[in-house]
Structure formats: C-alpha cells, structure tokens
Coordinates of C-alpha atoms in Angstrom, one line a residue:
M22 CA -79.7 -135.8 -93.7
D23 CA -78.5 -138.8 -91.7
D24 CA -80.5 -142.0 -91.6
A25 CA -81.8 -142.7 -88.1
R26 CA -82.2 -146.5 -88.5
D27 CA -79.0 -147.3 -86.7
L28 CA -80.6 -146.8 -83.2
E29 CA -78.8 -147.8 -80.1
T30 CA -79.5 -151.1 -78.5
P31 CA -79.6 -151.9 -74.7
E32 CA -76.3 -153.8 -75.0
R33 CA -74.6 -150.7 -76.4
T34 CA -76.1 -148.0 -74.2
G35 CA -77.0 -149.7 -71.0
E36 CA -80.6 -148.5 -71.5
G37 CA -83.6 -150.6 -70.6
T38 CA -81.6 -152.8 -68.3
G39 CA -83.5 -151.8 -65.1
R40 CA -80.5 -150.0 -63.6
H41 CA -82.1 -146.5 -64.0
P42 CA -85.5 -145.0 -63.2
V43 CA -87.9 -145.7 -66.1
A44 CA -90.6 -143.7 -67.8
R45 CA -94.0 -144.0 -66.2
A46 CA -97.7 -143.9 -67.3
P47 CA -99.9 -141.0 -66.1
H48 CA -102.1 -143.2 -63.9
E49 CA -99.0 -144.1 -61.8
I50 CA -98.6 -140.5 -60.7
A51 CA -99.8 -139.7 -57.2
A52 CA -103.1 -137.9 -57.2
E53 CA -101.9 -135.7 -54.3
V54 CA -98.5 -134.6 -53.4
P55 CA -97.5 -135.8 -49.9
R56 CA -95.5 -133.5 -47.8
G57 CA -94.2 -134.0 -44.3
F58 CA -91.6 -132.5 -41.9
S59 CA -88.8 -134.7 -40.9
P60 CA -85.9 -133.2 -38.9
R61 CA -83.9 -132.8 -42.2
A62 CA -87.0 -131.2 -43.8
I63 CA -87.3 -128.7 -40.9
L64 CA -83.7 -127.7 -41.2
D65 CA -84.0 -127.3 -45.0
A66 CA -87.2 -125.2 -44.5
V67 CA -85.4 -122.9 -42.1
R68 CA -82.5 -122.6 -44.4
R69 CA -84.7 -121.8 -47.4
R70 CA -86.9 -119.5 -45.4
R71 CA -84.1 -117.9 -43.4
R72 CA -85.4 -114.4 -44.0
V73 CA -88.7 -115.3 -42.5
F74 CA -87.0 -117.1 -39.7
L75 CA -84.7 -114.2 -38.9
I76 CA -87.6 -111.7 -39.0
A77 CA -89.6 -113.7 -36.5
L78 CA -86.6 -114.2 -34.3
A79 CA -85.8 -110.5 -34.4
A80 CA -89.4 -109.6 -33.6
V81 CA -89.5 -111.8 -30.5
L82 CA -86.1 -110.5 -29.3
A83 CA -87.4 -107.0 -29.8
I84 CA -90.4 -107.8 -27.7
G85 CA -88.1 -109.1 -25.0
L86 CA -86.0 -106.0 -25.1
A87 CA -89.2 -103.8 -25.0
L88 CA -90.4 -105.7 -21.9
L89 CA -87.1 -105.1 -20.2
A90 CA -87.2 -101.4 -21.1
I91 CA -90.7 -100.8 -19.8
Q92 CA -90.3 -102.8 -16.6
P93 CA -89.0 -100.6 -13.8
A94 CA -86.1 -101.8 -11.7
R95 CA -87.1 -103.5 -8.4
Y96 CA -84.8 -104.0 -5.5
T97 CA -85.1 -106.7 -2.8
A98 CA -83.5 -106.2 0.6
T99 CA -83.5 -109.1 3.2
A100 CA -83.2 -109.1 6.9
E101 CA -82.8 -112.2 9.0
V102 CA -84.1 -112.9 12.5
V103 CA -83.6 -116.1 14.6
L104 CA -85.9 -117.4 17.3
D105 CA -83.9 -118.0 20.5
T106 CA -84.5 -121.6 21.7
S107 CA -81.8 -121.8 24.3
D108 CA -84.3 -122.6 27.0
G109 CA -86.3 -124.9 24.8
V110 CA -89.1 -122.4 24.7
L111 CA -89.9 -122.9 21.0
A112 CA -89.0 -126.6 20.6
P113 CA -88.7 -128.5 23.9
R114 CA -87.7 -132.1 23.9
A115 CA -91.2 -133.3 23.7
A116 CA -92.0 -131.1 20.7
T117 CA -92.3 -132.9 17.4
Q118 CA -91.2 -131.8 14.0
R119 CA -94.9 -131.1 13.2
T120 CA -95.2 -128.9 16.3
T121 CA -92.1 -127.0 15.3
E122 CA -93.4 -126.4 11.8
E123 CA -96.8 -125.2 13.1
R124 CA -95.2 -122.7 15.4
A125 CA -92.9 -121.5 12.7
G126 CA -95.9 -121.0 10.5
R127 CA -97.6 -118.9 13.2
E128 CA -94.5 -116.7 13.4
I129 CA -94.6 -116.2 9.6
R130 CA -98.3 -115.3 9.7
L131 CA -97.5 -112.8 12.5
V132 CA -94.9 -111.0 10.4
R133 CA -97.3 -110.9 7.4
S134 CA -100.2 -109.7 9.4
R135 CA -101.8 -106.3 8.8
E136 CA -101.2 -105.4 12.4
M137 CA -97.5 -105.7 11.9
A138 CA -97.8 -103.7 8.7
V139 CA -99.6 -100.9 10.6
A140 CA -96.8 -100.9 13.2
V141 CA -94.1 -100.7 10.4
A142 CA -96.0 -97.9 8.6
T143 CA -96.4 -95.9 11.8
A144 CA -92.7 -96.3 12.8
L145 CA -91.5 -95.3 9.4
K146 CA -94.1 -92.5 9.1
L147 CA -95.1 -93.6 5.6
D148 CA -97.4 -91.3 3.8
A149 CA -98.9 -90.7 0.3
G150 CA -95.4 -90.4 -1.1
F151 CA -94.8 -94.1 -0.4
L152 CA -97.9 -95.0 -2.5
A153 CA -96.3 -93.3 -5.5
D154 CA -94.0 -96.3 -5.9
D155 CA -96.5 -98.4 -7.8
P156 CA -94.9 -100.8 -10.2
R157 CA -98.1 -101.8 -11.9
L158 CA -98.2 -100.9 -15.7
L159 CA -101.6 -99.1 -15.6
A160 CA -100.5 -97.0 -12.6
R161 CA -97.3 -95.9 -14.4
I162 CA -99.2 -95.1 -17.5
G163 CA -101.6 -93.0 -15.4
R164 CA -98.7 -91.1 -13.9
M165 CA -97.3 -90.5 -17.4
F166 CA -100.5 -88.8 -18.4
G167 CA -100.9 -86.9 -15.2
S168 CA -103.8 -89.0 -13.8
G169 CA -103.9 -91.1 -10.7
P170 CA -106.1 -92.4 -8.0
A171 CA -108.5 -90.1 -6.1
P172 CA -107.2 -88.5 -2.8
L173 CA -107.8 -90.7 0.2
D174 CA -108.7 -89.9 3.8
A175 CA -106.5 -90.9 6.7
A176 CA -108.1 -94.3 7.2
G177 CA -108.1 -95.1 3.4
Q178 CA -104.5 -94.0 3.1
M179 CA -103.4 -96.3 5.9
R180 CA -105.3 -99.2 4.3
A181 CA -103.5 -98.5 1.0
I182 CA -100.1 -98.3 2.7
V183 CA -100.7 -101.6 4.5
D184 CA -101.7 -103.2 1.2
R185 CA -98.6 -101.9 -0.4
L186 CA -96.4 -103.2 2.5
T187 CA -97.9 -106.7 2.5
G188 CA -97.9 -107.1 -1.3
P189 CA -94.1 -107.4 -2.0
L190 CA -93.3 -108.8 1.5
A191 CA -91.7 -112.2 1.5
V192 CA -91.2 -114.1 4.8
N193 CA -89.7 -117.6 4.8
R194 CA -88.2 -120.0 7.2
L195 CA -84.7 -121.3 6.5
E196 CA -85.1 -125.1 6.2
G197 CA -83.7 -127.0 9.2
T198 CA -83.2 -123.8 11.3
Y199 CA -85.3 -121.4 13.5
S200 CA -84.3 -118.4 11.3
L201 CA -86.8 -116.3 9.4
T202 CA -85.8 -114.2 6.4
I203 CA -87.8 -111.0 5.8
G204 CA -87.5 -109.6 2.3
Y205 CA -89.1 -106.5 0.9
T206 CA -89.1 -105.3 -2.7
A207 CA -89.3 -101.7 -3.7
G208 CA -88.3 -99.4 -6.5
D209 CA -85.7 -97.7 -4.4
P210 CA -83.0 -99.9 -2.8
R211 CA -82.9 -97.7 0.4
T212 CA -86.6 -98.0 0.9
A213 CA -86.4 -101.8 0.5
A214 CA -83.8 -102.0 3.2
R215 CA -85.6 -99.6 5.6
V216 CA -88.9 -101.5 5.3
A217 CA -87.2 -104.9 5.7
N218 CA -85.2 -103.7 8.8
E219 CA -88.3 -102.2 10.4
Y220 CA -90.2 -105.4 10.0
A221 CA -87.3 -107.2 11.7
V222 CA -87.3 -104.7 14.5
Q223 CA -91.0 -104.7 15.0
Y224 CA -91.2 -108.5 15.0
S225 CA -88.3 -109.0 17.4
S226 CA -89.5 -106.3 19.9
G227 CA -93.2 -106.8 19.5
R228 CA -93.1 -110.6 19.7
L229 CA -91.0 -110.4 22.9
A230 CA -93.4 -107.9 24.5
G231 CA -96.5 -110.0 23.6
A232 CA -94.9 -113.2 24.8
T233 CA -93.8 -112.2 28.3
A234 CA -97.3 -111.4 29.5
A235 CA -99.1 -114.5 28.4
A236 CA -96.5 -117.2 27.7
S237 CA -96.4 -120.5 29.6
P238 CA -93.1 -121.7 31.0
F239 CA -92.7 -123.7 27.8
D240 CA -93.8 -121.0 25.4
R241 CA -91.6 -118.0 25.8
P242 CA -90.0 -117.6 22.3
Y243 CA -88.0 -114.6 21.7
A244 CA -86.4 -113.3 18.5
R245 CA -83.3 -111.3 17.7
I246 CA -82.0 -109.8 14.6
I247 CA -78.9 -111.6 13.3
S248 CA -78.6 -109.9 9.9
R249 CA -79.8 -106.4 8.9
A250 CA -80.8 -105.6 5.4
E251 CA -78.5 -103.5 3.3
P252 CA -79.5 -101.5 0.2
P253 CA -79.0 -103.9 -2.7
L254 CA -76.6 -102.8 -5.4
A255 CA -78.3 -104.6 -8.3
P256 CA -82.0 -105.0 -9.1
S257 CA -83.7 -108.2 -8.4
S258 CA -86.0 -107.7 -11.4
P259 CA -86.2 -107.5 -14.2
R260 CA -83.3 -109.9 -14.8
P261 CA -82.0 -109.3 -18.4
L262 CA -80.2 -112.7 -18.8
P263 CA -83.2 -115.0 -18.1
V264 CA -85.6 -112.7 -19.9
M265 CA -83.5 -112.6 -23.1
A266 CA -82.7 -116.3 -22.8
L267 CA -86.4 -117.0 -22.7
A268 CA -86.9 -114.5 -25.6
L269 CA -84.2 -116.2 -27.6
L270 CA -85.8 -119.6 -27.1
A271 CA -89.3 -118.2 -28.0
G272 CA -87.8 -116.5 -31.0
L273 CA -86.2 -119.7 -32.3
L274 CA -89.5 -121.5 -31.9
A275 CA -91.4 -118.7 -33.5
G276 CA -88.9 -118.4 -36.4
T277 CA -89.0 -122.2 -37.0
A278 CA -92.8 -122.2 -36.9
A279 CA -93.0 -119.2 -39.3
A280 CA -90.6 -120.9 -41.7
L281 CA -92.6 -124.1 -41.6
V282 CA -95.9 -122.2 -42.2
V283 CA -94.4 -120.4 -45.2
E284 CA -92.8 -123.6 -46.5
R285 CA -96.1 -125.4 -46.1
R286 CA -97.8 -122.8 -48.2
F287 CA -95.1 -123.0 -50.8
S288 CA -95.8 -125.6 -53.5
G289 CA -92.9 -125.1 -55.9
I290 CA -90.3 -127.7 -56.6
T291 CA -86.7 -127.0 -55.4
G292 CA -84.7 -130.1 -56.2
G293 CA -84.6 -133.5 -57.8
H294 CA -85.2 -135.2 -54.5
E295 CA -88.6 -133.6 -54.3
I296 CA -89.4 -134.7 -57.8
E297 CA -88.6 -138.3 -57.1
K298 CA -90.1 -138.3 -53.6
L299 CA -93.2 -136.2 -54.1
L300 CA -94.1 -137.0 -57.7
G301 CA -92.5 -140.4 -58.1
L302 CA -90.9 -139.4 -61.4
P303 CA -87.3 -139.5 -62.5
H304 CA -85.4 -136.2 -62.2
L305 CA -83.8 -135.7 -65.7
G306 CA -81.6 -132.8 -64.6
N307 CA -81.4 -129.1 -63.9
V308 CA -81.1 -126.4 -66.5
P309 CA -79.3 -123.4 -64.9
L310 CA -80.5 -119.9 -65.2
L311 CA -78.0 -118.6 -67.8
S312 CA -77.0 -115.6 -65.9
T313 CA -75.9 -117.6 -62.8
V314 CA -73.4 -119.8 -64.7
L315 CA -72.5 -117.5 -67.7
P316 CA -73.0 -113.9 -66.6
A317 CA -71.6 -112.5 -69.8
A318 CA -73.8 -114.6 -72.1
T319 CA -76.9 -113.0 -73.6
S320 CA -78.6 -115.9 -75.4
P321 CA -79.1 -119.5 -74.4
L322 CA -78.9 -120.6 -78.0
E323 CA -75.7 -118.8 -78.6
A324 CA -74.2 -120.2 -75.4
M325 CA -74.8 -123.7 -76.6
V326 CA -72.4 -122.9 -79.5
T327 CA -69.9 -120.5 -78.0
E328 CA -69.6 -122.1 -74.5
Q329 CA -69.8 -125.8 -75.3
M330 CA -67.6 -126.7 -72.3
S331 CA -69.7 -124.6 -69.8
A332 CA -72.0 -125.9 -67.1
Y333 CA -74.9 -124.7 -69.1
A334 CA -74.1 -126.8 -72.1
E335 CA -73.2 -129.8 -69.9
A336 CA -76.7 -129.6 -68.3
F337 CA -78.3 -130.4 -71.7
R338 CA -76.0 -133.3 -72.3
G339 CA -76.9 -134.6 -68.9
V340 CA -80.6 -134.2 -69.7
M341 CA -80.4 -136.2 -72.9
M342 CA -78.5 -139.0 -71.2
A343 CA -81.2 -139.2 -68.5
V344 CA -83.9 -139.3 -71.1
R345 CA -82.2 -142.2 -72.8
Q346 CA -81.9 -144.0 -69.5
A347 CA -85.5 -143.4 -68.5
G348 CA -87.0 -144.1 -71.9
G349 CA -85.0 -147.2 -72.7
R350 CA -84.6 -148.6 -76.2
G351 CA -86.3 -146.8 -79.0
T352 CA -86.5 -143.4 -77.3
Q353 CA -86.5 -141.5 -80.5
A354 CA -89.5 -139.1 -80.6
I355 CA -89.6 -136.9 -77.6
A356 CA -92.3 -134.4 -76.7
I357 CA -91.2 -131.5 -74.6
T358 CA -94.0 -129.9 -72.7
S359 CA -94.9 -128.1 -69.4
A360 CA -97.9 -127.7 -67.2
L361 CA -98.1 -123.9 -67.6
P362 CA -96.8 -121.2 -69.9
N363 CA -93.4 -119.5 -69.3
E364 CA -91.8 -122.5 -67.8
G365 CA -88.9 -122.5 -70.2
K366 CA -89.8 -125.5 -72.3
T367 CA -89.1 -123.9 -75.6
T368 CA -85.6 -122.9 -74.5
V369 CA -85.0 -126.4 -73.2
A370 CA -86.2 -127.9 -76.5
A371 CA -84.1 -125.6 -78.7
C372 CA -81.0 -126.0 -76.6
L373 CA -81.5 -129.7 -76.4
A374 CA -81.7 -129.9 -80.2
R375 CA -78.4 -128.0 -80.6
S376 CA -76.8 -130.1 -78.0
I377 CA -77.8 -133.3 -79.8
A378 CA -76.6 -131.9 -83.1
L379 CA -73.2 -130.8 -81.7
A380 CA -72.8 -134.4 -80.3
G381 CA -73.0 -135.7 -83.9
E382 CA -76.5 -137.1 -84.0
S383 CA -79.2 -136.1 -86.5
V384 CA -82.0 -134.2 -84.9
V385 CA -85.1 -132.3 -85.9
L386 CA -87.1 -129.9 -83.8
V387 CA -90.7 -129.6 -84.6
D388 CA -92.7 -126.5 -83.5
C389 CA -96.1 -127.7 -82.4
D390 CA -97.1 -124.8 -80.1
A391 CA -99.9 -123.4 -82.2
R392 CA -100.4 -120.3 -80.0
R393 CA -96.9 -119.1 -79.2
R394 CA -94.8 -120.6 -82.0
D395 CA -91.7 -119.5 -80.0
T396 CA -89.5 -122.2 -81.5
S397 CA -89.9 -120.7 -84.9
A398 CA -89.4 -117.2 -83.6
I399 CA -86.1 -117.8 -81.7
F400 CA -84.6 -119.3 -84.8
G401 CA -85.8 -116.4 -86.9
M402 CA -88.3 -118.3 -88.9
A403 CA -91.6 -116.8 -87.8
G404 CA -94.0 -116.5 -90.8
R405 CA -91.7 -118.6 -93.0
R406 CA -93.4 -120.8 -95.5
P407 CA -93.7 -123.6 -96.3
G408 CA -93.7 -125.2 -92.8
L409 CA -95.5 -127.8 -90.7
V410 CA -99.0 -126.8 -91.7
E411 CA -98.2 -127.0 -95.4
V412 CA -96.6 -130.5 -94.9
L413 CA -99.7 -131.7 -93.1
R414 CA -101.9 -130.4 -95.9
Y415 CA -99.7 -132.1 -98.5
E416 CA -99.1 -128.6 -99.9
A417 CA -95.3 -129.0 -99.5
T418 CA -92.9 -131.8 -99.1
L419 CA -90.9 -132.4 -95.9
D420 CA -87.7 -131.5 -97.7
E421 CA -89.2 -128.2 -98.7
A422 CA -90.3 -127.3 -95.2
L423 CA -87.2 -128.4 -93.2
V424 CA -84.7 -125.7 -92.4
R425 CA -81.1 -126.4 -91.2
D426 CA -79.5 -124.6 -88.3
T427 CA -76.2 -123.5 -89.8
A428 CA -74.5 -123.1 -86.4
T429 CA -75.0 -126.7 -85.3
G430 CA -76.5 -128.8 -88.1
A431 CA -79.8 -129.3 -86.3
W432 CA -83.0 -129.3 -88.4
L433 CA -86.1 -127.3 -87.7
L434 CA -89.7 -127.7 -88.9
P435 CA -91.3 -124.3 -88.2
L436 CA -95.0 -123.7 -87.6
T437 CA -96.8 -121.4 -90.0
G438 CA -100.3 -121.0 -91.3
P439 CA -103.7 -119.9 -89.9
M440 CA -104.1 -120.8 -86.2
A441 CA -107.7 -122.0 -86.7
E442 CA -106.7 -125.0 -88.7
V443 CA -103.6 -126.0 -86.8
S444 CA -105.1 -127.7 -83.8
D445 CA -107.1 -130.2 -85.9
L446 CA -104.0 -130.9 -88.1
L447 CA -101.8 -131.5 -85.1
S448 CA -104.1 -134.0 -83.5
G449 CA -105.0 -135.9 -86.7
P450 CA -103.7 -139.1 -88.3
R451 CA -101.5 -137.1 -90.7
M452 CA -99.4 -135.9 -87.7
V453 CA -98.8 -139.5 -86.7
E454 CA -97.6 -140.3 -90.2
L455 CA -95.3 -137.3 -90.2
I456 CA -93.7 -138.3 -86.9
E457 CA -93.1 -141.8 -88.2
D458 CA -91.5 -140.3 -91.3
L459 CA -89.3 -138.0 -89.2
K460 CA -88.2 -141.0 -87.1
R461 CA -87.0 -142.8 -90.2
R462 CA -85.0 -139.8 -91.3
F463 CA -83.6 -138.5 -87.9
K464 CA -82.1 -140.2 -84.9
R465 CA -83.9 -137.8 -82.5
V466 CA -87.2 -136.0 -83.1
L467 CA -88.0 -133.3 -80.6
I468 CA -91.5 -131.8 -80.5
D469 CA -92.1 -128.5 -78.7
T470 CA -95.7 -128.6 -77.6
A471 CA -98.1 -126.2 -75.9
P472 CA -98.6 -126.4 -72.1
I473 CA -100.8 -129.3 -71.1
L474 CA -103.2 -127.3 -69.0
A475 CA -103.7 -124.7 -71.7
I476 CA -104.1 -126.6 -75.0
S477 CA -105.8 -130.0 -75.5
T478 CA -103.8 -130.8 -78.6
T479 CA -100.8 -131.5 -76.4
R480 CA -102.6 -134.6 -75.0
A481 CA -103.1 -136.0 -78.4
L482 CA -99.4 -135.3 -79.4
A483 CA -98.3 -137.1 -76.2
T484 CA -99.8 -140.4 -77.6
M485 CA -97.8 -140.1 -80.8
V486 CA -94.3 -139.9 -79.3
D487 CA -92.1 -142.4 -77.5
V488 CA -91.7 -140.4 -74.3
V489 CA -92.9 -137.1 -72.8
V490 CA -90.5 -134.8 -70.9
M491 CA -92.0 -132.3 -68.5
V492 CA -90.3 -129.0 -68.0
V493 CA -90.9 -127.4 -64.6
R494 CA -89.7 -124.0 -63.6
W495 CA -87.6 -124.0 -60.5
R496 CA -89.4 -122.9 -57.3
A497 CA -92.2 -121.4 -59.4
T498 CA -94.4 -124.1 -60.9
P499 CA -96.9 -125.4 -58.2
D500 CA -96.4 -129.1 -57.7
H501 CA -100.1 -129.7 -57.8
A502 CA -100.2 -128.1 -61.3
V503 CA -97.6 -130.6 -62.4
V504 CA -99.6 -133.5 -61.0
T505 CA -102.8 -132.3 -62.6
A506 CA -101.2 -131.8 -66.0
L507 CA -99.6 -135.2 -66.0
R508 CA -102.8 -137.0 -64.9
M509 CA -104.6 -135.3 -67.8
L510 CA -102.5 -137.2 -70.3
P511 CA -104.3 -140.3 -71.6
D512 CA -103.0 -143.5 -70.2
D513 CA -102.8 -145.3 -73.5
H514 CA -99.4 -145.0 -75.2
V515 CA -98.1 -142.2 -73.0
R516 CA -94.8 -142.7 -71.2
I517 CA -93.4 -139.9 -69.0
A518 CA -89.7 -139.9 -69.1
G519 CA -89.4 -137.5 -66.2
I520 CA -89.0 -133.9 -65.2
V521 CA -86.4 -131.2 -66.1
L522 CA -86.0 -128.4 -63.6
A523 CA -85.5 -125.2 -65.7
Q524 CA -84.2 -121.7 -64.8
V525 CA -82.4 -122.9 -61.7
D526 CA -80.6 -120.2 -59.9
M527 CA -77.4 -122.0 -59.1
N528 CA -76.3 -119.4 -56.6
R529 CA -79.4 -119.9 -54.5
Q530 CA -79.7 -123.7 -55.1
V531 CA -76.5 -124.3 -53.2
K532 CA -78.5 -123.0 -50.2
F533 CA -81.9 -124.5 -50.9
G534 CA -81.4 -127.8 -52.7
H535 CA -80.0 -130.2 -50.1
G536 CA -79.9 -133.6 -51.8
D537 CA -79.8 -132.1 -55.3
P538 CA -76.7 -132.3 -57.4
A539 CA -76.8 -128.5 -57.8
F540 CA -76.4 -128.2 -54.0
Y541 CA -72.7 -128.9 -54.5
Y542 CA -72.3 -126.5 -57.4
K543 CA -69.7 -124.4 -55.7
Q544 CA -67.5 -127.4 -55.2
Y545 CA -67.5 -128.5 -58.9
S546 CA -68.1 -125.1 -60.6
Q547 CA -64.4 -124.5 -61.1
Y548 CA -64.3 -127.7 -63.2
Y549 CA -65.9 -125.7 -66.0
S550 CA -63.5 -122.8 -65.8

C-alpha cells in the first residue's frame, strides 16, 4: 500500500487560496431555507411544472368553450331616427347645450317608456310565443325539463311582454347630432329587426301626433326614420374571440398560479444554484442517474471501470476535485453521509473510491453504516471476517482486515460483527486512532456513514474526519431535512465540504436546472461519445 505522507500543498494544487468556496461549520447553515419568486424563478417554476401549468390552462380554456356553448346566440338590430330641427323647434338659437341634452334625454325616456312598449306590442301582436325567447339560464333549463312559468292572464301577459321588450332595448343619442339609435336584441335576427323598426315607427308617428296638439311655436319637434333595421347576419353575443382571449389570459394566470403553488410546496433540490443560494454551501457536483447517461450499463461500480471516459465517471472526478477545493490543504479523511436513507451515498462513496484509485492515488473505503452495511455488500464482502469490528477490538490487525478491489486497486475495510456492539465502537477513541492510522497509510480515507437523522453515531464520526460530504438525492430530499441534519452535527471539529446531488436525471435536468451545469448537458454530452 502506498504511503500517504506526500500530501498536496496549496502551492501545488491551488487549494486553500480563497479562490473557491470553502467548507463551513454547521452553525453557519441557515436555520430556515429562504424561498422567493423572482421573474426568473417564476419562469423556472412554470417550466418545471409545465404539466400542472398546461392542465390549469386547458381547464380554463375548456370552461371558456363551455360558456360559449351554453350561451344562446343573440342578435342586435338597430334603427336610426333623426329629430327634424329645420325650424329650430328642438334647438332654437337661444337654446343652450344643456337644454339640448335635456330634451334629448326626454326623447330617450319616451322611447324606453312602458307606454311605448305597449304600443309596439300591440302593433306587432306579440303573444305568449314572444315570451318563449328567454335567454336566461334558469329559464332555458326549465324548458329543457319541460317546466316553465305558470300561465298568465291577459294583463299579466302584457306586463311580461312589456318587461321583455324594455329589457334588451338600447336607445342612445349619437354624440353631436340629433339622431337616436334604437337597438333591440333577440334570439332571432328577424324578430330583433321587427321590434327595432316598430319602435322607430311608433316613436316617429306617436311623437308627431302628441306634439302637434300641445306644442308651442318653439317646441314642435318631429322625428323621421333615416335608417331601418335589417336582420343581422352575425350574432352580437356571445363573441368567441373576446371570450376566448379572456379565457386564455385567465388560463395563463391560473396555470402560473398553480405552478407556483405546487413549486412552493415542493421542497426538493433541483440544481447547484439552489444549494448555494438556499443552503449557503458549495455544490460539489452532480452524479447522474446511470440509465440517463449509460443506458446499456447495469452497475455503477462496473461503469467506473468499463466506461472511464463517460459522463458518469467524469462526474466523480469532478466531485473529488471540488472536495479538494472546498476542504483545502489536508483534506484526507472524508465522511460521506446523507440526511435520510436511500439517497445514494453508498454508491457515491464506492464509485468515488474507484475513481480515486483509477487516478493513481491510494484510497481506502471504510464501511461505517452499522445498520445497512451496503458498502460491504456491493463489493461482495458481507459477513466476511475479520473486518472493522475485529480491528477496533484488537482481535485482528489492519492488514488482516483490509481487502483490495482487484478491478481498481482501491482498498476496503468491511463492517462485520454483532450490531449491538458496533455503535459504541464507531464512536469511541479507538475509531479516532484507526482513522489516524489509515491517514498515515492512504492518501484518501473515505468513510461511508449512516444517515445523520437516523443514527447518532454519524455525528461522532463527523468530528473525526477532515470534511463531511453530504449526498442529496435530486428532487427528492426535502431541503429542510438537509438543513436539520447538518445543524445536528456538532460545531466542534466538523467542516462541511458541500453537497453532492445524486441520481440526477440528466434528460429532465436540461429542462429543470437553469443555472446548473447539467442544464447544458445536451450541448456537451457528445463530448463523451
């Protein structure tokens, strides 16, 4: 085994010079993870939650289409009459603008009066059939189920017809003129034109008859029809373009709001920029999900040997370089841990050991996860003795317990022995002595620990090493769990090198991870082929 005394110096490696993010103590980690929504964050949230965004958008557009479908077509026909002022009867020279507006207002009220509506209804011989054209939703639902209002007597029917006539009637004065427009809206375009024209006829003839008997020499207005209403070719409502434009705008707002709500509830970590911004820790690198970069590969450990020029192997070389930069001079003993189980820390530790060995450095990987012992298992050494426990008990020498990885030259110290005794041994002074012994014999000492939140022994082991590397599963581990775990580490003698994002789906990260190196994976992925 190689001697590890020829350690790098800052002059040789560039470490410890202040040019890179450095390891931090647990008390420097924020107690709470701050989150906000900048314009860039909103766009990123919509991109990440595009399915939620599209569902909300589609739902609002569907509502808009449904409203268009259930709204009956309504047609508006308009007639125009003009008040003849050739003799100055409506607006003599002495008349002011205010007087003109007051008289025009009286004319409009006359057209909208119930008396005028009665005259129109009588002239058109409107009956109960006219009342069937009720655009209100409840009335249409009642007709669908065969129910409707109770039969009316003659007087009640006339009142209902008058109400129906005056409701959709629109009378307006054209600004700057003595013309009045009389518009009527109905479900049938011919009915709309008939009613509008009859109003114009009744107003022009009735107003003239009423004026000749009682008008003064200066108050003899008289109206004539200048434009008759024609059955409209297109409905005036509903108007599909404005309705759908409004629905689109509402859908965009609803989709964005839904995406932000879901994103707010999401507490996973997507990229390195979030690690550095939210947690204030160095981002040591991304470890890809093996299937997204090497679809044919079946084992991460094998890929480290058979695919040494792949993006997967390069990821671990990058992680080790970042650890050196963050830890500075003397970064020799490295604890690799996680907040929760199933984060991928054992795979990271094992592959990192092989990567270091393939780079020509002496390295030993120590299995200190007393519960799972996955490191020993993936190297096929589960149950092998002697191992770490026997060394700690002085029942075996270190040379007897160490096992060499024939594929790369890395060394492994497996964990065996009864579980009940392991925790005390791992947190005792003998473990400190063992780590110092390993540091004298190897250039790198990697320690695979149990999750921080699950096993208290990890907190003790963290004080025995040079730096701690936290493995976080991409978009799965809650950020508050990471913060809680890191703050549980004792402040004395604990330095956190940073965080490694594991099991990163590179195909999805190019869509989610704006600001993260993996965001550009498609641009540089061909470099590995």
